[in-house]
XYZ file of C-alpha atoms in Angstrom:
425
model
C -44.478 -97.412 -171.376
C -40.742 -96.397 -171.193
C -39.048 -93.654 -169.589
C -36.828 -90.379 -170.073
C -34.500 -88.257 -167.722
C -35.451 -85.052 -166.704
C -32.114 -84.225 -168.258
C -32.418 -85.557 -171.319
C -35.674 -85.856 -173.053
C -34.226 -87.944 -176.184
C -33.302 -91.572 -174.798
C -35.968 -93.855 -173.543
C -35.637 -96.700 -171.009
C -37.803 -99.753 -170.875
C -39.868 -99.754 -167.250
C -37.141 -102.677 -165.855
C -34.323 -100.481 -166.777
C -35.898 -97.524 -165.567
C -36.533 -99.239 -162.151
C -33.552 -100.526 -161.379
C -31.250 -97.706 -162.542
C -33.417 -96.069 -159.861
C -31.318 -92.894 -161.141
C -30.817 -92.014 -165.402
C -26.871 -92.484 -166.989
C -26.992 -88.309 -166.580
C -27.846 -88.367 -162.934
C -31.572 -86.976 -163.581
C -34.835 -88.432 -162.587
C -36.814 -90.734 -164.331
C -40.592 -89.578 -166.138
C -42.982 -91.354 -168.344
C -42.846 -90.985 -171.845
C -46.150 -89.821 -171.852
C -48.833 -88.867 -169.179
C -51.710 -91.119 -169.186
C -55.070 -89.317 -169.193
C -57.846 -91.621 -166.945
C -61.367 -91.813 -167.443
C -62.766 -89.989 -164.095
C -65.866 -91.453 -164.158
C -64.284 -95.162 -164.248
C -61.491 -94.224 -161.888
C -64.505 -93.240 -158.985
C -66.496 -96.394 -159.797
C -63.911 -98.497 -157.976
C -65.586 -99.433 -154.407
C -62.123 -100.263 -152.732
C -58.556 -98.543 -153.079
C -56.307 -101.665 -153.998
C -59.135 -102.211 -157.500
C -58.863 -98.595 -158.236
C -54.743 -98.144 -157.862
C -54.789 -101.622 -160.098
C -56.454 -99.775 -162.822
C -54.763 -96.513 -162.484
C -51.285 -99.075 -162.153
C -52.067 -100.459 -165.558
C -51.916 -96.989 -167.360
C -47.872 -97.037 -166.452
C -46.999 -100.020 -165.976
C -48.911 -102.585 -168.708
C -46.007 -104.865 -169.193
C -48.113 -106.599 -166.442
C -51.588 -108.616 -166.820
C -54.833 -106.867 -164.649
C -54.492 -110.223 -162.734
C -51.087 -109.427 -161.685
C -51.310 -105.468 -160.808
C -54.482 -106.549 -158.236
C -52.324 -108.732 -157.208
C -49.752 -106.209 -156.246
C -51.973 -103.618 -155.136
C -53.956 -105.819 -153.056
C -50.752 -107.107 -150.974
C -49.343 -103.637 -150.768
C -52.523 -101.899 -150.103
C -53.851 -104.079 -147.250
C -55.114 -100.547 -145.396
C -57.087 -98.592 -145.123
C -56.455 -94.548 -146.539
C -59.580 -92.718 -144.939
C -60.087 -89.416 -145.479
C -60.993 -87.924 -141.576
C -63.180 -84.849 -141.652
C -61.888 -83.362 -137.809
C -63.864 -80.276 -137.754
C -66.025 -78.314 -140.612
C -63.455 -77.380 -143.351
C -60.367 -79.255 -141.898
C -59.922 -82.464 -143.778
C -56.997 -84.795 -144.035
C -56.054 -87.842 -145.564
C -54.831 -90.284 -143.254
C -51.996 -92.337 -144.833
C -50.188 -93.606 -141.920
C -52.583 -97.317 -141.270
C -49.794 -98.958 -143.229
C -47.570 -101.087 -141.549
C -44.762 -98.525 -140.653
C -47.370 -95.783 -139.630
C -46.315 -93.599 -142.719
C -47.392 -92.396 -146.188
C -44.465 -94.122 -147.376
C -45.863 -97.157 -147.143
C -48.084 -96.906 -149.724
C -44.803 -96.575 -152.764
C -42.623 -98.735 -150.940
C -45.136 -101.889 -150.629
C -46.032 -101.729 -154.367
C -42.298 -101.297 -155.000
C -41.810 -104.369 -153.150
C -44.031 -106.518 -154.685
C -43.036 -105.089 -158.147
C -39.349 -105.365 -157.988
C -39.910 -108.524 -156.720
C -41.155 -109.301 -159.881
C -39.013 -107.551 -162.524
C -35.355 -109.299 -160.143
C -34.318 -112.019 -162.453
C -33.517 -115.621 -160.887
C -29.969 -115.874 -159.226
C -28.827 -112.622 -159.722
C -29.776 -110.221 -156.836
C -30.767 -106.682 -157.015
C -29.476 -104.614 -154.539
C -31.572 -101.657 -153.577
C -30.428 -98.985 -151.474
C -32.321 -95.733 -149.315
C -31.446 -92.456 -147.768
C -34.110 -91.816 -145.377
C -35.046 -88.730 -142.967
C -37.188 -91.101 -140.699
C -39.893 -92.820 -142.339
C -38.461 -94.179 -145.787
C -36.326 -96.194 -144.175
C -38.359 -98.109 -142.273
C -41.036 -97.880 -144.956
C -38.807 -99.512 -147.933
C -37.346 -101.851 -144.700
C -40.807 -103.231 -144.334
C -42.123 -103.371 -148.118
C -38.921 -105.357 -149.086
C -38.839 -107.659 -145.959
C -38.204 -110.576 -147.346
C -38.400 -110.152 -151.122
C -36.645 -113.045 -153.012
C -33.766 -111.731 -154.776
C -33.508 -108.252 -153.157
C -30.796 -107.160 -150.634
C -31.912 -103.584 -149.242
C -29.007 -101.470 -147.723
C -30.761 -97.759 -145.430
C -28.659 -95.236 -144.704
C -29.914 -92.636 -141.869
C -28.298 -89.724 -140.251
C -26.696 -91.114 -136.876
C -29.037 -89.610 -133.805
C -31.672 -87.437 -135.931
C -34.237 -89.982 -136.495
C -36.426 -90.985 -133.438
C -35.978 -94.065 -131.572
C -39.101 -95.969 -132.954
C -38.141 -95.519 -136.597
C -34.507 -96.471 -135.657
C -35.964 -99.709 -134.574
C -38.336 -100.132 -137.634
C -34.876 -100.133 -139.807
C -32.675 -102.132 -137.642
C -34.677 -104.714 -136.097
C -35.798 -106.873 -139.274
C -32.696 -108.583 -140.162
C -32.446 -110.824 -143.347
C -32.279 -108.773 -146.746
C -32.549 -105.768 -144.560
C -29.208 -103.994 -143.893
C -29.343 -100.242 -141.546
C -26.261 -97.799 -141.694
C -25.622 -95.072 -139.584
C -23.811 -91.882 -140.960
C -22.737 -89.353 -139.151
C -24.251 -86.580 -141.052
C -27.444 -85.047 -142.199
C -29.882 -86.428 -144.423
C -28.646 -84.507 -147.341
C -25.008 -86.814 -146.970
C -27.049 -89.757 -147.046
C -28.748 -88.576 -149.992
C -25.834 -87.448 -151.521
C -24.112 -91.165 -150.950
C -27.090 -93.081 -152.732
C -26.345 -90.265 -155.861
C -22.983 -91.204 -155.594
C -23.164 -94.792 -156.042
C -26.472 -94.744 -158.232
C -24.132 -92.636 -161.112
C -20.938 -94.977 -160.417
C -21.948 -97.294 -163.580
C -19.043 -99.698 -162.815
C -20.075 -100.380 -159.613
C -23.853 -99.734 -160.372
C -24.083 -102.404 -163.443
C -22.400 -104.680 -161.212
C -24.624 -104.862 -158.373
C -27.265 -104.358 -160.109
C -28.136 -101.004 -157.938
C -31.344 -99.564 -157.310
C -32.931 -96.910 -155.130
C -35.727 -97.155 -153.214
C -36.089 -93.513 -152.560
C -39.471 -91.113 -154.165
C -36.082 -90.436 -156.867
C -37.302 -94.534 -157.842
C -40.227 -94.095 -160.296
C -41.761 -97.549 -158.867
C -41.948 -95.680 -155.560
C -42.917 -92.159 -156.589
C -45.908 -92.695 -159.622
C -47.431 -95.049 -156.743
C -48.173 -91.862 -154.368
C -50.130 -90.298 -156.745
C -52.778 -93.188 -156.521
C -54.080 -91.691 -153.579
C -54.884 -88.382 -154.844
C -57.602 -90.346 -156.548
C -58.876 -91.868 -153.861
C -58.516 -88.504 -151.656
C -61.065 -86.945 -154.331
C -63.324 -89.699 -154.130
C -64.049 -89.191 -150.644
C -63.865 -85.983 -150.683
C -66.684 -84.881 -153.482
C -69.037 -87.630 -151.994
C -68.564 -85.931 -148.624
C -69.027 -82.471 -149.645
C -70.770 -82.701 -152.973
C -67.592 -79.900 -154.210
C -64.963 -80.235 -156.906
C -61.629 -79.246 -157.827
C -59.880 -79.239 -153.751
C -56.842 -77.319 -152.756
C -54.155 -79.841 -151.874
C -51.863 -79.083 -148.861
C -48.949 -81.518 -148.776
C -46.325 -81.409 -146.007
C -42.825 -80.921 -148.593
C -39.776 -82.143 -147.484
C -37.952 -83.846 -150.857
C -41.341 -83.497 -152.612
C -42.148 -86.461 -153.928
C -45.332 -86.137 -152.574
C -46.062 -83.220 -153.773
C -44.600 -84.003 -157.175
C -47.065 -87.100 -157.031
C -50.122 -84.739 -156.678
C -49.017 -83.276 -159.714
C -48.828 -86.405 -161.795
C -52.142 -86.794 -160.664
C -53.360 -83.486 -161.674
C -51.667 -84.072 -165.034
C -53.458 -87.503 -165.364
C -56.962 -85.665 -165.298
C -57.315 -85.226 -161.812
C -59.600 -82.076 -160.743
C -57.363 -80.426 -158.373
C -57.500 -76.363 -157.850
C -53.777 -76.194 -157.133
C -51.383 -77.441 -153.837
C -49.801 -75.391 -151.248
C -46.844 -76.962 -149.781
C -45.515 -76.642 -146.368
C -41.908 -76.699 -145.227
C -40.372 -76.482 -141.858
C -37.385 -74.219 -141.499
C -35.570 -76.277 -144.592
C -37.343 -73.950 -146.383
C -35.865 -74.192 -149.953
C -38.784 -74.741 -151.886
C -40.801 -71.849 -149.896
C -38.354 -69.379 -151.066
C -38.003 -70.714 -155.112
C -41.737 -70.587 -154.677
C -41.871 -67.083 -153.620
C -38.817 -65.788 -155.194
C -37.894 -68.062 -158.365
C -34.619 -68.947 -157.003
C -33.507 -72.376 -155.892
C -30.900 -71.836 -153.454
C -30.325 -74.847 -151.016
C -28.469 -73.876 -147.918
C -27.369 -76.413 -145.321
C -30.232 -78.759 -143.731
C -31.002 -77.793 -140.102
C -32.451 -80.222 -137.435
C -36.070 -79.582 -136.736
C -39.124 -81.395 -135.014
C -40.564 -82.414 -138.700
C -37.557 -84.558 -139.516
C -38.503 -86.300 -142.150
C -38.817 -83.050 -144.020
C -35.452 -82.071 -142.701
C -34.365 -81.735 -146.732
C -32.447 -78.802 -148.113
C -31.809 -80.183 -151.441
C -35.174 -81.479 -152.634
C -34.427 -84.671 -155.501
C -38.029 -84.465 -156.783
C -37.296 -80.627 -157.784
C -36.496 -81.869 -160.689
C -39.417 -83.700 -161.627
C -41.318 -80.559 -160.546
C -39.353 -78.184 -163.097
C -39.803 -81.114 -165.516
C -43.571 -80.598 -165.306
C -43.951 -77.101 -165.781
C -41.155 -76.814 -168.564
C -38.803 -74.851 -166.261
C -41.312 -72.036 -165.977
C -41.394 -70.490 -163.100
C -44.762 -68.352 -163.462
C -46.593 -71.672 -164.106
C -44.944 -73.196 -161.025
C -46.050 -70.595 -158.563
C -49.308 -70.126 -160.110
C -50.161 -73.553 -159.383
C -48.151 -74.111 -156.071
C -48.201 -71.661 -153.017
C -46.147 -72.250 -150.382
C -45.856 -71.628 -146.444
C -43.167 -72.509 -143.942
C -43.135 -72.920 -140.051
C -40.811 -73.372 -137.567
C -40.632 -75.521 -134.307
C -42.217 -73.514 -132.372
C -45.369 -73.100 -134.811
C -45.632 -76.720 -135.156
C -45.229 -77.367 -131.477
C -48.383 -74.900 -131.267
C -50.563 -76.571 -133.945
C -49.977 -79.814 -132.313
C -51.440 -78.582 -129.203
C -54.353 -76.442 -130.840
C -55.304 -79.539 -132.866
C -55.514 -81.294 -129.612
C -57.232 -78.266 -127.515
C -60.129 -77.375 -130.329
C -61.047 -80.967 -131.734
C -59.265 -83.908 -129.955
C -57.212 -84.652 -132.574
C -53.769 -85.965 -132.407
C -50.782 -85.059 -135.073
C -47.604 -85.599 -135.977
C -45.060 -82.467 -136.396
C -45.410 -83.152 -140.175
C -48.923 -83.656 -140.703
C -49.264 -80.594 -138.400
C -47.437 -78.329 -141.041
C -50.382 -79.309 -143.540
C -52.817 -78.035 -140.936
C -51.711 -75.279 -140.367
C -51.119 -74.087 -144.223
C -54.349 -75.236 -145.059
C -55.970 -72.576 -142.221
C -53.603 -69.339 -143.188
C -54.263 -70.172 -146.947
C -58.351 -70.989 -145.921
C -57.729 -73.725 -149.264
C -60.937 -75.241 -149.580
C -59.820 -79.364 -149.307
C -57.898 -81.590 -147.475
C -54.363 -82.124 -146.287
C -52.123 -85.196 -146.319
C -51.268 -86.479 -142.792
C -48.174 -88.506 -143.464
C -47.364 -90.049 -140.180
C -48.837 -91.506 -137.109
C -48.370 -89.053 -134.056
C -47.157 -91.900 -132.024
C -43.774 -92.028 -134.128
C -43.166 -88.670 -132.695
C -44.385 -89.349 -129.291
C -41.820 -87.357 -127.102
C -42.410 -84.152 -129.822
C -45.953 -84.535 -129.195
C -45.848 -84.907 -125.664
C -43.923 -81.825 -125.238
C -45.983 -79.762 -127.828
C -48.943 -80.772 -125.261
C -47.116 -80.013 -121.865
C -47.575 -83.522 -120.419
C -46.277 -87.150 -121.499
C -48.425 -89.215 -123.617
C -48.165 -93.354 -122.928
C -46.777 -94.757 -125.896
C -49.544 -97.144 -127.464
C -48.864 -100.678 -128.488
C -47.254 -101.561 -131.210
C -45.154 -98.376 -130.596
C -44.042 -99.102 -127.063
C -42.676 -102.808 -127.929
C -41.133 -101.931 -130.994
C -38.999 -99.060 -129.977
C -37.924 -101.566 -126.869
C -36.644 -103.855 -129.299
C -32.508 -104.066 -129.638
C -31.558 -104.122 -133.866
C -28.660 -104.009 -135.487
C -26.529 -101.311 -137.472
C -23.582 -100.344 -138.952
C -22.034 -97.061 -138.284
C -20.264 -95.146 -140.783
C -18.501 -91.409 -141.427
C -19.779 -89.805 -144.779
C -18.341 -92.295 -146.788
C -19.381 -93.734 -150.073
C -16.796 -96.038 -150.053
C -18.070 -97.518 -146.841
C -21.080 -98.621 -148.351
C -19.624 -100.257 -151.151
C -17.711 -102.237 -149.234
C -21.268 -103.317 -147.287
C -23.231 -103.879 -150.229
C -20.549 -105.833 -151.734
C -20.264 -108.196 -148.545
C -23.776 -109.318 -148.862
């Protein structure tokens, strides 16, 4: 299959140019030509996750052999995604038993093993990631390692927690951590930077690793599928309400590649903290970023969601369509301190401030299916303990990873700066 910008719907890319240009020549997003429609019925015959994401991996991607894709899948999908009924009509889907405790696991591991793949021999890609929190250590982990990929993470100096901080910084070999002293959005902004510097991008052969990356983005929608599995054999229903914790949307924008692909979904309601940009294009029709502000959800601390694109994209620009098939809600700390707790105090059920956003849309909307939990609650452990009004012991493997000393590089908002690291490796 090739690929097209969001900007330009007239030049195709092959799937290796499209994957390591991470970003199009015109600074736009990358989308498949066309969009694959599955057979249901074969997609919910597959008895394990890794076999059905192989097959729903081939419909994108069939430069590659069956043999090779459940190869790929199977590596990268070596957990398990359980859908966890906590009380009658509060489902979620658990996607944080990866290795980093995070959804992002799931397009960062098949990234790995697929870039892995498409690097050619002596000649190095160089992939670099703006993370919030849990990319980083995410595309840290999937790429530990990876023969002929150097992987450069930039993260906003002292607004991730201490755990993910040591995720990024504590691997070493092809696996380089930079601190800026900014937001999320400058880190974000950096990776943009370089990605449409074609000099410097042909030259290093420079890649992001970001939900903007198409081999980390179409990957997310594989668990919609196996969401809706579990879901209809549980409750016999079809057609769920997504809720999806939003904070650059790729996750979101995911659910609606799935949708597109033949997926029964009803429609997704996504929930912001106080960034609340999309909330207020959703109810308004205006996209109007304004700056990012810390909050307890930081991973979705995003003002200027990438994935937007993709999103528009989709629905042709059209705003009625949009809102018609997304709602939106938004809460702030204090809401998400108090859904932490209630989740706690009614069914004995720890969250994570981000996963907590999804539980609380999904009871003032009353949708009818499941949200996506994105992140273990023990990532978060000092914003869970205070949400709950007394400290929680941090489990193993939390407790000895955050005690472990990494290494970083700290930087001002620079882009030069990280040139100058990339080319040094």
């Amino acid at each position: 299959m090739r690929f097209y910008s969001t900007r330009n719907k007239e030049a195709f890319y092959s799937l290796k140019d499209a994957a390591i240009m991470g970003l199009a020549p015109d600074g736009g997003l990358f989308m498949p030509e066309t969009i694959p429609e599955v057979d249901i019925d074969k997609v919910m015959s597959f008895e394990t996750f890794p076999e059905m994401s192989a097959y729903l991996a081939k419909q994108f991607f069939g430069e590659f052999s069956d043999k090779e894709l459940l190869e790929m899948t199977t590596k990268a999908f070596c957990f398990d995604v359980p859908l966890n009924e906590i009380a009658p009509g509060f489902s979620t889907l658990e996607l944080f038993h990866g290795p980093t405790f995070a959804f992002k696991d799931v397009g960062a591991g098949f990234m790995g093993q697929m870039m892995g793949r498409l690097a050619d021999e002596g000649k190095a890609i160089n992939v670099i990631a703006a993370t919030s929190g849990d990319t980083g250590s995410a595309v840290a982990n999937g790429f530990y390692k990876v023969n002929g990929v150097n992987v450069t993470v930039l993260y906003p100096k002292g607004k991730v927690s201490r755990f993910q901080e040591s995720q990024m910084t504590t691997l070493g070999h092809n696996i380089h951590a930079v601190a800026v002293e900014g937001c999320f959005d400058d880190c974000q902004a950096i990776v943009k930077k370089l990605l449409s510097d074609k000099e410097f991008h042909d030259s290093y052969r420079l890649t992001s690793a970001n939900s903007i990356n198409i081999l980390r983005w179409i990957p997310q929608s594989f668990y919609y599928f196996w969401a809706y599995k579990q879901w209809k054999s549980r409750t016999g229903k079809v057609c769920p309400t997504v809720v999806v914790p939003s904070g650059n949307i790729g996750n979101l924008a995911a659910g609606v590649l799935a949708k597109r692909m033949g997926l029964p979904i009803a429609g997704f309601v996504a929930a912001n903290n106080s960034n609340d940009t999309f909330f207020r294009y959703l109810e308004s029709g205006e996209y109007a970023p304004t700056p990012t502000v810390p909050t307890v959800a930081n991973a979705m601390d995003v003002s200027a969601p990438s994935n937007f694109e993709r999103i528009l994209c989709f629905y042709g620009n059209d705003y009625p369509s949009i809102s018609a098939d997304i709602k939106g809600r938004c809460y702030d700390d204090d809401a998400i301190r108090a859904a932490i707790k209630e989740m706690n105090d009614r069914y004995g059920y720890l969250s994570c401030p981000h996963s907590a956003t999804g539980y609380l849309a999904t009871k003032d909307t009353g949708a009818d299916g499941f949200w996506l939990s994105t992140a273990h609650y023990a990532k978060f452990i000092n914003v869970v303990s205070e949400a709950l009004g007394k400290e929680l012991p941090l489990i193993e493997p939390f407790h000895s990873i955050s005690m472990k000393e990494g290494q970083h590089t700290d930087i001002p908002v620079d882009s030069d700066a990280v040139k100058a690291i990339i080319k040094s490796l």
